[in-house]
Coordinates of C-alpha atoms in Angstrom, one line a residue:
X8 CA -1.1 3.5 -20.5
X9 CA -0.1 2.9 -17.2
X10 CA -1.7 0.4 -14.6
X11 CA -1.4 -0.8 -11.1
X12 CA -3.0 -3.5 -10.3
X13 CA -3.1 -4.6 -6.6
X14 CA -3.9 -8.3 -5.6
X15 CA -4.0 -10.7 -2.3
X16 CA -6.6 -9.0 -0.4
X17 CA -9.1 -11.2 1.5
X18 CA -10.5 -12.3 4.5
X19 CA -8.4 -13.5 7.2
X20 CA -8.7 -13.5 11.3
X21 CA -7.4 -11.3 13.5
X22 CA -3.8 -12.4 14.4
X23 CA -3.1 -13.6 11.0
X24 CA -1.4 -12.1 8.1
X25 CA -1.7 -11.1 4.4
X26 CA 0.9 -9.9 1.5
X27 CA -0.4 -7.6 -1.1
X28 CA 1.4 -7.4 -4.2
X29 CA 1.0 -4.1 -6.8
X30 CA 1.8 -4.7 -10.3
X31 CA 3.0 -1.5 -12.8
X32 CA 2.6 -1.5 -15.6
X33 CA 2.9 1.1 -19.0
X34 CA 6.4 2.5 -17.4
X35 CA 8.7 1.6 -14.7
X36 CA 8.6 3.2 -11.1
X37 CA 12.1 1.8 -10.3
X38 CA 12.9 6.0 -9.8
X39 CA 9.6 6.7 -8.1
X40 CA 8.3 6.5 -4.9
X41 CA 5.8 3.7 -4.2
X42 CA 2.9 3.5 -1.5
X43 CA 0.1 1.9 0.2
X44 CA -2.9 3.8 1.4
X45 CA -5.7 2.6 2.8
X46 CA -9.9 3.4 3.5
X47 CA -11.3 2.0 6.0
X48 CA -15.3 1.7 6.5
X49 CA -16.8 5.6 6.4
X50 CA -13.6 7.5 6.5
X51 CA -11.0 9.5 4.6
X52 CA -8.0 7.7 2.5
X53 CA -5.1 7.3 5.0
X54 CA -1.6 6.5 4.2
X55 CA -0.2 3.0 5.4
X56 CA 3.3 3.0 3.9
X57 CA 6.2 3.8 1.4
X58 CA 8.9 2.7 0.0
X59 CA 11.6 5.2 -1.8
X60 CA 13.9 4.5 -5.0
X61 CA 16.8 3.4 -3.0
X62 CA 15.0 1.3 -0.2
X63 CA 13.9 4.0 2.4
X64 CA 10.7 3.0 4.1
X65 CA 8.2 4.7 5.8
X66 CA 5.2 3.9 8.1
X67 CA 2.2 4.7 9.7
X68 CA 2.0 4.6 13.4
X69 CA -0.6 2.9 13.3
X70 CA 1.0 -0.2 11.2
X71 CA 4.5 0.2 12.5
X72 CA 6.3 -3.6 13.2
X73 CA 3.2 -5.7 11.6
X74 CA 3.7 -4.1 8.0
X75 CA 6.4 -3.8 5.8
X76 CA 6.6 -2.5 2.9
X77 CA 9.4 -3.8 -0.3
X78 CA 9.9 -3.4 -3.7
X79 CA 11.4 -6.1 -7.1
X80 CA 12.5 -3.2 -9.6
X81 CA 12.9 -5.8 -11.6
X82 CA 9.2 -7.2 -12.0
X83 CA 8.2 -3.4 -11.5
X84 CA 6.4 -4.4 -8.3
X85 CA 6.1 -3.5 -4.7
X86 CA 4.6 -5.7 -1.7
X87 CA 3.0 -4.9 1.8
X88 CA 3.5 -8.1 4.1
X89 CA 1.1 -7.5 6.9
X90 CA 1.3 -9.8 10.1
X91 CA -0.8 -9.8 13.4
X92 CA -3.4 -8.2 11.6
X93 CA -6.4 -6.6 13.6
X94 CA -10.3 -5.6 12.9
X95 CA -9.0 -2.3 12.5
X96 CA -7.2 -3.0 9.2
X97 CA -10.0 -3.7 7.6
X98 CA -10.0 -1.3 4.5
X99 CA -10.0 -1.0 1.0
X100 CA -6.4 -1.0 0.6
X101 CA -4.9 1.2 -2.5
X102 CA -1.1 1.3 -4.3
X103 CA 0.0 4.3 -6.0
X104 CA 3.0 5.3 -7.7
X105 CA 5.3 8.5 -8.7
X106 CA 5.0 10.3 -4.9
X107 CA 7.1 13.3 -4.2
X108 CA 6.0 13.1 -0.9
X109 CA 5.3 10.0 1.2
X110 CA 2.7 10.5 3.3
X111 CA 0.6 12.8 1.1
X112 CA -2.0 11.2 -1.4
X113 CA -1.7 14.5 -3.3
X114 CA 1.3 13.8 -4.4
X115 CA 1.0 10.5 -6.1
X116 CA 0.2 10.8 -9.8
X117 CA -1.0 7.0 -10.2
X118 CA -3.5 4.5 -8.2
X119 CA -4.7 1.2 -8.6
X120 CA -8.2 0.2 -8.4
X121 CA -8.0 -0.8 -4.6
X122 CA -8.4 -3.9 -3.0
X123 CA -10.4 -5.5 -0.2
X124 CA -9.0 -6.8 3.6
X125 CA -11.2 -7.9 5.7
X126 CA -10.2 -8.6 9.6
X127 CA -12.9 -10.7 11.5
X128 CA -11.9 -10.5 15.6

């Protein structure tokens, strides 16, 4: 059975920063493309970042030089380090695995459960 699990969401102030970590389990993604979405407060699911097999990365406007998004094939497990975060990032903030596409939810076959970051200004 597969699993991601997403961890080190929180509560932090505007300006500081955060690293989530997504942990797979059931079958390695070290072929697949990884990504972070995120839903903030009353609105849709909206992409945040991905990361390809071989490193490629790819990024929201919106998050572009505060986030960055990596990978460890080895622990089957990718990260989003996000710096000067802002009010606006606060969302419920989901991992999924096995994208064909980057930006498109649709195309992901597997999410974690999602996990809460909270920016106070």
């Amino acid at each position: 059975q597969v699993q991601l699990v997403e961890s080190g969401g929180g509560l932090v102030q505007a300006g500081g920063s955060l690293r989530l970590s997504c942990a797979a389990s059931g079958r390695t993604f070290s072929d697949s493309l990884m990504g972070w979405f995120r839903r903030p407060p009353g609105k849709e699911r909206e992409f945040v970042a991905s990361i390809g097999s071989t490193g490629v990365t790819n990024y929201a406007d919106s998050v572009k030089g505060r986030f960055t998004i990596s990978r460890d094939n080895a622990k089957n497990t990718v990260y989003l380090q996000m710096n000067s975060l802002k009010p606006e990032d606060t969302a419920v903030y989901y991992c999924a695995a096995g994208g064909t596409y980057s930006g498109d939810e649709r195309t992901y076959n597997y999410w974690g459960q999602g996990t809460q970051v909270t920016v106070s200004s």
